mmCIF file of N, CA and C in Angstrom:
data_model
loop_
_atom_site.group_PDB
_atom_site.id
_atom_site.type_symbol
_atom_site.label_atom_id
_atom_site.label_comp_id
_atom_site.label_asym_id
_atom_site.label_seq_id
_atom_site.Cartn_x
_atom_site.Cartn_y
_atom_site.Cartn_z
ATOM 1 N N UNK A 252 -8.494 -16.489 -16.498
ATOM 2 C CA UNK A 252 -8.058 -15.395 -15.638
ATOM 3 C C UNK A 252 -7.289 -15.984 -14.459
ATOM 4 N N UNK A 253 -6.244 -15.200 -14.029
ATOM 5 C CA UNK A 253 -5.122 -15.996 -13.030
ATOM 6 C C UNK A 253 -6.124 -15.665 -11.773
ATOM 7 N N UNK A 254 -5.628 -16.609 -10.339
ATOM 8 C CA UNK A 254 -6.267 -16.384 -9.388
ATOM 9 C C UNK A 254 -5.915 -14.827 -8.747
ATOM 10 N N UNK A 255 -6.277 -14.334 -8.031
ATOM 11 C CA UNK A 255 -5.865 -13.083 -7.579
ATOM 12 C C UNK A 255 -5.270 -13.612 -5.932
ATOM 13 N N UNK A 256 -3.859 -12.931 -5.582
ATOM 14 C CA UNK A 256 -2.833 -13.293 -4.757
ATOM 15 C C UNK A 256 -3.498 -12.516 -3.691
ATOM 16 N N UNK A 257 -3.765 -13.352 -2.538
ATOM 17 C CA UNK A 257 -3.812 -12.318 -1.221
ATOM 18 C C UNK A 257 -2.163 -12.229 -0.600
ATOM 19 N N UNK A 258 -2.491 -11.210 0.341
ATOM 20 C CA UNK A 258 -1.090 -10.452 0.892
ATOM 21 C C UNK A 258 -0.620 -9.480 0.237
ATOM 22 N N UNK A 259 0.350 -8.966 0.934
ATOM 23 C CA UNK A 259 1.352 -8.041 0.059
ATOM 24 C C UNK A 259 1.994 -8.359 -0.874
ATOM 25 N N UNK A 260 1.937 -7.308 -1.906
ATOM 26 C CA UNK A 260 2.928 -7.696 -3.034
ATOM 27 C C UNK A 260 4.430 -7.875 -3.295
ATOM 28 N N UNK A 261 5.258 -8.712 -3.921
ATOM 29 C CA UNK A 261 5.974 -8.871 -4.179
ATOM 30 C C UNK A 261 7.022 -8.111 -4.307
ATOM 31 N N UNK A 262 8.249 -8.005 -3.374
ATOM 32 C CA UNK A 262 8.690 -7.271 -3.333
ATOM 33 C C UNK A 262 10.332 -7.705 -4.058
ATOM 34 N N UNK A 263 10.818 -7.487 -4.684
ATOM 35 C CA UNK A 263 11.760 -7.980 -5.009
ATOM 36 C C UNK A 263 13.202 -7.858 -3.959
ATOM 37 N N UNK A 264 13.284 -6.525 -3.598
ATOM 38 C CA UNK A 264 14.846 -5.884 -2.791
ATOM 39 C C UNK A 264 14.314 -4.609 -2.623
ATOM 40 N N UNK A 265 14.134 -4.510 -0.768
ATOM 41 C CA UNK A 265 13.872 -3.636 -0.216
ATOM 42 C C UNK A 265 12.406 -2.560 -0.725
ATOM 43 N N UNK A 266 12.333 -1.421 -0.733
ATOM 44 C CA UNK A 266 11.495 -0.518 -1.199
ATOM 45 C C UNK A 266 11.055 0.096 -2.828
ATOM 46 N N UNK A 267 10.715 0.117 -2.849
ATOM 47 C CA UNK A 267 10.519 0.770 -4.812
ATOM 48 C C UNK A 267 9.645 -0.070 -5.513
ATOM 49 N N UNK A 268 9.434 0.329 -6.675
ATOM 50 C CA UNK A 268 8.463 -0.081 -7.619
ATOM 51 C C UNK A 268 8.282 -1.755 -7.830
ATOM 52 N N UNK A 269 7.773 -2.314 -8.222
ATOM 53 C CA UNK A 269 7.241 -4.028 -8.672
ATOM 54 C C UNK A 269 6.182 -3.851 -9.373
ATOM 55 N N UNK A 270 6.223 -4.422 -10.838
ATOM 56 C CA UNK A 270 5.260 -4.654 -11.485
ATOM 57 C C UNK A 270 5.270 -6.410 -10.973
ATOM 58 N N UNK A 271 3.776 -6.670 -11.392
ATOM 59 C CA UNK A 271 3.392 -7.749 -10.848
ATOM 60 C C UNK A 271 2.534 -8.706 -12.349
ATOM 61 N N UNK A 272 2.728 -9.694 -12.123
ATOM 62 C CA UNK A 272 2.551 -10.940 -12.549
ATOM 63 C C UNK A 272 1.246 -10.555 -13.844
ATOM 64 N N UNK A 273 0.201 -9.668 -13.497
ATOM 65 C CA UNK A 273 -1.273 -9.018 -13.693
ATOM 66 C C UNK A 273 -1.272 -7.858 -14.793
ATOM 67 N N UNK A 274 0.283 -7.734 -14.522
ATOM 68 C CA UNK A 274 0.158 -6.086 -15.257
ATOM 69 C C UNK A 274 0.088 -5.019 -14.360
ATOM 70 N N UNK A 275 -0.039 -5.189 -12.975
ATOM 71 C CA UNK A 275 -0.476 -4.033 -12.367
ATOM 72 C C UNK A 275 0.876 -3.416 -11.530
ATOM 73 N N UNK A 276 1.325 -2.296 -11.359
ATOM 74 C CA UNK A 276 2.085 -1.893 -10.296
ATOM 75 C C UNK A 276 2.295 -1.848 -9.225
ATOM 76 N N UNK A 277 2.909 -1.955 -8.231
ATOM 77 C CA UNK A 277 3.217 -1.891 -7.329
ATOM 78 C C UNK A 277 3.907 -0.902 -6.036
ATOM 79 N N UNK A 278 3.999 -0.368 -5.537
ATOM 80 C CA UNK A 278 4.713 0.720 -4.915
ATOM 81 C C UNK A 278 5.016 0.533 -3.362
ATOM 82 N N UNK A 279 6.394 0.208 -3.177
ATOM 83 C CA UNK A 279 6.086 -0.163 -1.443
ATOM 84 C C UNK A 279 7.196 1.441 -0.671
ATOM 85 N N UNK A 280 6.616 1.719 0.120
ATOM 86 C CA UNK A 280 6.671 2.949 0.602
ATOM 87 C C UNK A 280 6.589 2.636 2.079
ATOM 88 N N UNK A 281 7.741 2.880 2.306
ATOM 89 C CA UNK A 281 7.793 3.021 4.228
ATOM 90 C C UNK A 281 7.448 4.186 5.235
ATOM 91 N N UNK A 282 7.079 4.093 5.972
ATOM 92 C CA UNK A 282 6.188 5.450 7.153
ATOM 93 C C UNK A 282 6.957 5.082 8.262
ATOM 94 N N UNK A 283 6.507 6.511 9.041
ATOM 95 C CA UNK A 283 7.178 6.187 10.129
ATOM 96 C C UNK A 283 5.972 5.540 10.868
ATOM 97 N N UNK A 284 6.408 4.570 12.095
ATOM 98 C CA UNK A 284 5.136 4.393 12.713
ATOM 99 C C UNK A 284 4.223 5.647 13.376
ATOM 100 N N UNK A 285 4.559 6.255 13.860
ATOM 101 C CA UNK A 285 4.579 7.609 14.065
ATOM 102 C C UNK A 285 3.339 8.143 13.213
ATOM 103 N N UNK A 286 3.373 8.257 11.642
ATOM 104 C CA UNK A 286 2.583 8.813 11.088
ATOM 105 C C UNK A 286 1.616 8.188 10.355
ATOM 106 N N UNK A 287 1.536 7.103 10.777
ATOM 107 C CA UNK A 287 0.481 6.110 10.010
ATOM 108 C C UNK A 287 -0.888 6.460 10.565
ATOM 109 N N UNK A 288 -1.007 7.439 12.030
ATOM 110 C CA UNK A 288 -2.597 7.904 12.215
ATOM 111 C C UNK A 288 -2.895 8.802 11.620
ATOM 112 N N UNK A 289 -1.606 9.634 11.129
ATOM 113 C CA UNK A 289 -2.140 10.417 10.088
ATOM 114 C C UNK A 289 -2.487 10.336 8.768
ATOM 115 N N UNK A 290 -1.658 9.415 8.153
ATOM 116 C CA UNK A 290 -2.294 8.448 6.808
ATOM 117 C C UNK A 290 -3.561 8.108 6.656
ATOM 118 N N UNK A 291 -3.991 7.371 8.018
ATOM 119 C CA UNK A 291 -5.595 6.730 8.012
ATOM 120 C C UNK A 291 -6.646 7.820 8.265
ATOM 121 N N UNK A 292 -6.061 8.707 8.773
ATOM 122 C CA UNK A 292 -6.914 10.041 9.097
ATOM 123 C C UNK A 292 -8.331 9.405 10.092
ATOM 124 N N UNK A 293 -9.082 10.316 10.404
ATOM 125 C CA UNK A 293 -10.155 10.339 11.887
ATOM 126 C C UNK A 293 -11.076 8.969 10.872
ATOM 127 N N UNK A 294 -11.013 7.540 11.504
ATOM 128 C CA UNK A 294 -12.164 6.740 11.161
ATOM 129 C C UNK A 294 -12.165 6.545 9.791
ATOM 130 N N UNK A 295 -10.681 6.654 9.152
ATOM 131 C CA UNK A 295 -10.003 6.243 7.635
ATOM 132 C C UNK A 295 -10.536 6.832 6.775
ATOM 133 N N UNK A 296 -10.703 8.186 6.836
ATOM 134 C CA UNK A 296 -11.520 8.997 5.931
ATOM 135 C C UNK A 296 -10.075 9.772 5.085
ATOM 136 N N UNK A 297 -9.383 10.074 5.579
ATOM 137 C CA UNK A 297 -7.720 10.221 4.853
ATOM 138 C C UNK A 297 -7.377 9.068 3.968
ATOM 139 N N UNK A 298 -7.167 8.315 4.401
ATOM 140 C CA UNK A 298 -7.223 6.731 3.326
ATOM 141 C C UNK A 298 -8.179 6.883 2.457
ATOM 142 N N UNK A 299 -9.153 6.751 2.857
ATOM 143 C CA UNK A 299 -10.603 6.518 1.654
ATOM 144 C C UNK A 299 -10.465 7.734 0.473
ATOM 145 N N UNK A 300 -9.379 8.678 1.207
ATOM 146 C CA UNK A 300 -10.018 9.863 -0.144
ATOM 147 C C UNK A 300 -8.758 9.950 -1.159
ATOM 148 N N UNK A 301 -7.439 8.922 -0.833
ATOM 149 C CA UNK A 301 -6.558 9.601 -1.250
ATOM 150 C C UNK A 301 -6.606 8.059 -1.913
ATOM 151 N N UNK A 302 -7.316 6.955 -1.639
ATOM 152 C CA UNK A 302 -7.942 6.077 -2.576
ATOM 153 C C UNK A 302 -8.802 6.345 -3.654
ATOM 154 N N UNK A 303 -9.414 7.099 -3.239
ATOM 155 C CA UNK A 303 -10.481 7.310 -4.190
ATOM 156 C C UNK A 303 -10.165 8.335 -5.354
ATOM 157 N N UNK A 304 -9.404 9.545 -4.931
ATOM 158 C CA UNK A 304 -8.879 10.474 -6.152
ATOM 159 C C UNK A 304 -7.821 9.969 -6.865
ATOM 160 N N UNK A 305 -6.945 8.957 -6.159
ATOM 161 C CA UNK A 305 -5.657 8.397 -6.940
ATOM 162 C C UNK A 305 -6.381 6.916 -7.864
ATOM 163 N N UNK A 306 -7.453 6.971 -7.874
ATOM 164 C CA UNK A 306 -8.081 5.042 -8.153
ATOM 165 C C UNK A 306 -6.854 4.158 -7.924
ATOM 166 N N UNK A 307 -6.371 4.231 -6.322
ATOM 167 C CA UNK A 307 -5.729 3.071 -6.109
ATOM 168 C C UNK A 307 -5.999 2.232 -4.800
ATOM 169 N N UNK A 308 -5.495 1.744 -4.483
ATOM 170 C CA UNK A 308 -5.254 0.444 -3.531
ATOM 171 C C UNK A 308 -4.392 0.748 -1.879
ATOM 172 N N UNK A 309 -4.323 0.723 -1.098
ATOM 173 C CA UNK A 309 -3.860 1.176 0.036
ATOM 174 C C UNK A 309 -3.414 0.323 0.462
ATOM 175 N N UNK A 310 -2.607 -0.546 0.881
ATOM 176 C CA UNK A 310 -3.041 -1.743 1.601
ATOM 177 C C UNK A 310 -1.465 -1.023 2.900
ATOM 178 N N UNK A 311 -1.867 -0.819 4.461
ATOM 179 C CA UNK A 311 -0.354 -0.685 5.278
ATOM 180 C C UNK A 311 -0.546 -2.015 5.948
ATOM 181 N N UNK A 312 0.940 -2.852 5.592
ATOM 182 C CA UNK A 312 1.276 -3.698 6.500
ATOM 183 C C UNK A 312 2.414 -2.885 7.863
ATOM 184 N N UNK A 313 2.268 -4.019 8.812
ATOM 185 C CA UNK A 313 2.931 -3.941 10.160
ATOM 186 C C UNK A 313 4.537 -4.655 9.683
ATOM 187 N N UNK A 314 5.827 -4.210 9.496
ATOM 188 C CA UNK A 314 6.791 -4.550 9.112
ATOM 189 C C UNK A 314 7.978 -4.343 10.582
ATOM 190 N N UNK A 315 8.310 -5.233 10.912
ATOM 191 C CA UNK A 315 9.779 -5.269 12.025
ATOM 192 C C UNK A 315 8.758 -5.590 13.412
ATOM 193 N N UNK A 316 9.871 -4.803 14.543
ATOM 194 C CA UNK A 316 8.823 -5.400 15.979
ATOM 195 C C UNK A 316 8.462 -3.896 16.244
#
């Protein structure tokens, strides 16, 4: 079994899809900073649920200054 990659995934050019090395997909999607408290919702309970009904992965990085 390959090691599993920390960080963000692989992005090839700019925004859009990446399948990855694993088989697994990828999706990089930009926010405004603006609305990322609404993404995480009160104490990441917005995150946790839209993880949990989609069975996926969340991960927001901090991108530019």
């Amino acid at each position: 079994m390959a090691p599993m990659n920390s960080g963000p995934p692989p992005v090839k050019e700019g925004l859009g899809t990446t399948t990855n090395e694993d088989g697994s997909i990828s999706e990089l999607i930009a926010v405004s900073k603006h609305l990322i408290g609404k993404l995480i919702g009160k104490a990441g309970t917005t995150i946790q649920q839209l993880q949990a009904t989609t069975s996926t992965s969340i991960q927001i990085d901090q991108v530019g200054g």
